[in-house]
GROMACS .gro file of N, CA and C in nm:
model
  228
    1MET      N    1   2.434  -0.538   0.827
    1MET     CA    2   2.473  -0.442   0.764
    1MET      C    3   2.536  -0.341   0.858
    2ASN      N    4   2.639  -0.260   0.806
    2ASN     CA    5   2.701  -0.181   0.905
    2ASN      C    6   2.618  -0.070   0.934
    3PRO      N    7   2.599  -0.045   1.056
    3PRO     CA    8   2.520   0.086   1.083
    3PRO      C    9   2.548   0.218   1.053
    4LEU      N   10   2.684   0.224   1.044
    4LEU     CA   11   2.754   0.338   1.003
    4LEU      C   12   2.747   0.394   0.848
    5LEU      N   13   2.722   0.284   0.787
    5LEU     CA   14   2.710   0.308   0.620
    5LEU      C   15   2.555   0.360   0.606
    6PRO      N   16   2.542   0.423   0.494
    6PRO     CA   17   2.400   0.493   0.470
    6PRO      C   18   2.336   0.357   0.389
    7GLU      N   19   2.220   0.337   0.392
    7GLU     CA   20   2.145   0.237   0.339
    7GLU      C   21   2.152   0.249   0.187
    8PRO      N   22   2.181   0.141   0.117
    8PRO     CA   23   2.160   0.141  -0.012
    8PRO      C   24   2.033   0.169  -0.092
    9SER      N   25   2.057   0.222  -0.199
    9SER     CA   26   1.919   0.225  -0.295
    9SER      C   27   1.876   0.127  -0.352
   10THR      N   28   1.949   0.017  -0.354
   10THR     CA   29   1.924  -0.103  -0.420
   10THR      C   30   1.904  -0.230  -0.317
   11ILE      N   31   1.822  -0.335  -0.364
   11ILE     CA   32   1.842  -0.449  -0.283
   11ILE      C   33   1.942  -0.536  -0.310
   12GLN      N   34   2.028  -0.571  -0.213
   12GLN     CA   35   2.145  -0.650  -0.221
   12GLN      C   36   2.125  -0.777  -0.152
   13ILE      N   37   2.183  -0.886  -0.213
   13ILE     CA   38   2.190  -1.020  -0.133
   13ILE      C   39   2.339  -1.019  -0.078
   14VAL      N   40   2.345  -1.023   0.054
   14VAL     CA   41   2.484  -0.992   0.103
   14VAL      C   42   2.539  -1.114   0.169
   15ARG      N   43   2.489  -1.228   0.181
   15ARG     CA   44   2.537  -1.344   0.251
   15ARG      C   45   2.540  -1.470   0.175
   16GLY      N   46   2.577  -1.449   0.057
   16GLY     CA   47   2.610  -1.560  -0.040
   16GLY      C   48   2.483  -1.600  -0.109
   17ASN      N   49   2.482  -1.732  -0.142
   17ASN     CA   50   2.352  -1.792  -0.208
   17ASN      C   51   2.215  -1.790  -0.152
   18PRO      N   52   2.098  -1.722  -0.197
   18PRO     CA   53   1.980  -1.722  -0.106
   18PRO      C   54   1.920  -1.857  -0.161
   19ASP      N   55   1.831  -1.904  -0.047
   19ASP     CA   56   1.763  -2.015  -0.069
   19ASP      C   57   1.645  -1.999  -0.167
   20PRO      N   58   1.577  -2.098  -0.211
   20PRO     CA   59   1.446  -2.100  -0.298
   20PRO      C   60   1.352  -2.008  -0.228
   21HIS      N   61   1.346  -2.015  -0.106
   21HIS     CA   62   1.225  -1.922  -0.051
   21HIS      C   63   1.264  -1.793  -0.032
   22GLU      N   64   1.380  -1.748  -0.015
   22GLU     CA   65   1.426  -1.605  -0.025
   22GLU      C   66   1.405  -1.547  -0.186
   23LEU      N   67   1.470  -1.646  -0.280
   23LEU     CA   68   1.451  -1.605  -0.407
   23LEU      C   69   1.305  -1.564  -0.442
   24ALA      N   70   1.209  -1.672  -0.392
   24ALA     CA   71   1.067  -1.652  -0.428
   24ALA      C   72   1.011  -1.518  -0.360
   25ALA      N   73   1.040  -1.487  -0.251
   25ALA     CA   74   0.991  -1.381  -0.172
   25ALA      C   75   1.041  -1.235  -0.231
   26LEU      N   76   1.172  -1.241  -0.289
   26LEU     CA   77   1.214  -1.147  -0.351
   26LEU      C   78   1.155  -1.109  -0.475
   27THR      N   79   1.136  -1.227  -0.549
   27THR     CA   80   1.063  -1.218  -0.692
   27THR      C   81   0.922  -1.149  -0.656
   28VAL      N   82   0.850  -1.198  -0.555
   28VAL     CA   83   0.712  -1.140  -0.539
   28VAL      C   84   0.725  -1.006  -0.499
   29VAL      N   85   0.805  -0.962  -0.436
   29VAL     CA   86   0.830  -0.824  -0.386
   29VAL      C   87   0.854  -0.723  -0.498
   30LEU      N   88   0.946  -0.769  -0.595
   30LEU     CA   89   0.988  -0.691  -0.709
   30LEU      C   90   0.884  -0.688  -0.809
   31ALA      N   91   0.808  -0.807  -0.834
   31ALA     CA   92   0.727  -0.816  -0.945
   31ALA      C   93   0.582  -0.721  -0.896
   32THR      N   94   0.567  -0.726  -0.767
   32THR     CA   95   0.455  -0.643  -0.707
   32THR      C   96   0.489  -0.485  -0.735
   33VAL      N   97   0.623  -0.443  -0.690
   33VAL     CA   98   0.668  -0.304  -0.715
   33VAL      C   99   0.642  -0.283  -0.862
   34LEU      N  100   0.684  -0.355  -0.966
   34LEU     CA  101   0.704  -0.320  -1.068
   34LEU      C  102   0.555  -0.320  -1.149
   35ALA      N  103   0.470  -0.385  -1.101
   35ALA     CA  104   0.338  -0.402  -1.142
   35ALA      C  105   0.256  -0.263  -1.090
   36THR      N  106   0.288  -0.234  -0.990
   36THR     CA  107   0.194  -0.117  -0.926
   36THR      C  108   0.252   0.026  -0.998
   37GLY      N  109   0.391   0.008  -1.015
   37GLY     CA  110   0.421   0.139  -1.084
   37GLY      C  111   0.486   0.244  -0.975
   38PHE      N  112   0.526   0.343  -1.004
   38PHE     CA  113   0.563   0.461  -0.940
   38PHE      C  114   0.484   0.586  -0.948
   39PRO      N  115   0.393   0.610  -0.851
   39PRO     CA  116   0.314   0.732  -0.891
   39PRO      C  117   0.377   0.854  -0.905
   40GLU      N  118   0.332   0.929  -0.988
   40GLU     CA  119   0.386   1.065  -0.998
   40GLU      C  120   0.334   1.172  -0.896
   41ASP      N  121   0.387   1.273  -0.867
   41ASP     CA  122   0.347   1.394  -0.767
   41ASP      C  123   0.194   1.407  -0.785
   42ASP      N  124   0.163   1.441  -0.925
   42ASP     CA  125   0.018   1.484  -0.931
   42ASP      C  126  -0.072   1.388  -0.970
   43ASP      N  127  -0.038   1.267  -0.963
   43ASP     CA  128  -0.143   1.156  -0.987
   43ASP      C  129  -0.257   1.158  -0.868
   44PRO      N  130  -0.372   1.145  -0.900
   44PRO     CA  131  -0.471   1.121  -0.802
   44PRO      C  132  -0.454   0.986  -0.731
   45PRO      N  133  -0.516   0.964  -0.585
   45PRO     CA  134  -0.510   0.840  -0.551
   45PRO      C  135  -0.595   0.740  -0.615
   46ALA      N  136  -0.571   0.621  -0.642
   46ALA     CA  137  -0.616   0.514  -0.709
   46ALA      C  138  -0.749   0.473  -0.660
   47THR      N  139  -0.795   0.481  -0.528
   47THR     CA  140  -0.915   0.443  -0.459
   47THR      C  141  -0.936   0.550  -0.335
   48VAL      N  142  -1.067   0.530  -0.303
   48VAL     CA  143  -1.092   0.622  -0.172
   48VAL      C  144  -1.069   0.506  -0.079
   49ALA      N  145  -1.021   0.555   0.045
   49ALA     CA  146  -0.967   0.474   0.160
   49ALA      C  147  -1.089   0.403   0.219
   50SER      N  148  -1.198   0.468   0.239
   50SER     CA  149  -1.290   0.404   0.276
   50SER      C  150  -1.426   0.478   0.239
   51ARG      N  151  -1.554   0.413   0.245
   51ARG     CA  152  -1.680   0.472   0.212
   51ARG      C  153  -1.683   0.606   0.301
   52TRP      N  154  -1.635   0.607   0.423
   52TRP     CA  155  -1.653   0.718   0.500
   52TRP      C  156  -1.573   0.843   0.454
   53ALA      N  157  -1.463   0.802   0.386
   53ALA     CA  158  -1.367   0.917   0.329
   53ALA      C  159  -1.429   1.000   0.215
   54ALA      N  160  -1.547   0.934   0.137
   54ALA     CA  161  -1.601   0.997   0.048
   54ALA      C  162  -1.747   0.961   0.078
   55PRO      N  163  -1.837   1.020   0.190
   55PRO     CA  164  -1.957   0.975   0.222
   55PRO      C  165  -2.085   0.998   0.127
   56PHE      N  166  -2.062   1.078   0.035
   56PHE     CA  167  -2.179   1.100  -0.068
   56PHE      C  168  -2.136   1.039  -0.199
   57LEU      N  169  -2.059   0.936  -0.196
   57LEU     CA  170  -2.013   0.884  -0.322
   57LEU      C  171  -2.133   0.771  -0.344
   58SER      N  172  -2.214   0.809  -0.453
   58SER     CA  173  -2.314   0.726  -0.494
   58SER      C  174  -2.407   0.660  -0.399
   59ALA      N  175  -2.421   0.747  -0.278
   59ALA     CA  176  -2.524   0.727  -0.183
   59ALA      C  177  -2.657   0.811  -0.181
   60PRO      N  178  -2.784   0.768  -0.163
   60PRO     CA  179  -2.895   0.861  -0.153
   60PRO      C  180  -2.877   0.955  -0.026
   61ALA      N  181  -2.928   1.061  -0.050
   61ALA     CA  182  -2.915   1.173   0.043
   61ALA      C  183  -2.938   1.127   0.190
   62LEU      N  184  -3.040   1.054   0.218
   62LEU     CA  185  -3.114   1.022   0.342
   62LEU      C  186  -3.061   0.888   0.389
   63SER      N  187  -2.976   0.827   0.313
   63SER     CA  188  -2.953   0.678   0.349
   63SER      C  189  -2.859   0.685   0.460
   64TRP      N  190  -2.825   0.545   0.517
   64TRP     CA  191  -2.734   0.546   0.640
   64TRP      C  192  -2.591   0.558   0.576
   65ALA      N  193  -2.569   0.529   0.446
   65ALA     CA  194  -2.450   0.531   0.371
   65ALA      C  195  -2.382   0.652   0.382
   66ALA      N  196  -2.482   0.764   0.360
   66ALA     CA  197  -2.442   0.892   0.337
   66ALA      C  198  -2.433   0.968   0.470
   67ARG      N  199  -2.428   0.914   0.579
   67ARG     CA  200  -2.422   0.965   0.710
   67ARG      C  201  -2.253   0.934   0.744
   68PRO      N  202  -2.218   1.029   0.835
   68PRO     CA  203  -2.073   0.992   0.897
   68PRO      C  204  -2.077   0.878   0.963
   69HIS      N  205  -1.938   0.818   0.981
   69HIS     CA  206  -1.923   0.693   1.050
   69HIS      C  207  -1.979   0.694   1.208
   70PRO      N  208  -2.054   0.614   1.243
   70PRO     CA  209  -2.091   0.601   1.372
   70PRO      C  210  -1.981   0.570   1.482
   71ALA      N  211  -1.973   0.645   1.573
   71ALA     CA  212  -1.864   0.622   1.680
   71ALA      C  213  -1.844   0.501   1.740
   72TRP      N  214  -1.950   0.431   1.758
   72TRP     CA  215  -1.954   0.298   1.816
   72TRP      C  216  -1.919   0.178   1.745
   73ARG      N  217  -1.907   0.212   1.591
   73ARG     CA  218  -1.849   0.112   1.506
   73ARG      C  219  -1.706   0.102   1.493
   74PRO      N  220  -1.649  -0.013   1.493
   74PRO     CA  221  -1.494   0.003   1.454
   74PRO      C  222  -1.474   0.036   1.309
   75LEU      N  223  -1.361   0.103   1.291
   75LEU     CA  224  -1.315   0.129   1.156
   75LEU      C  225  -1.274   0.002   1.067
   76PHE      N  226  -1.298  -0.018   0.952
   76PHE     CA  227  -1.270  -0.137   0.864
   76PHE      C  228  -1.154  -0.094   0.783
   0.00000   0.00000   0.00000
């Protein structure tokens, strides 16, 4: 694509006939985008990023799960 032109807001196949693998990849991308939908500005997030983002989520008060993430463990 020409770097002087702005990026198009649509997906375009610009080099002729795509091969079956390119069509399959494009189909998967488009199906995923359509299946997930487009969030509105006031929509809450679908899930909590990790248990430590909401540490008191259904965990007993004195359990290990209710504590902050230990520094020596990698984030998952």
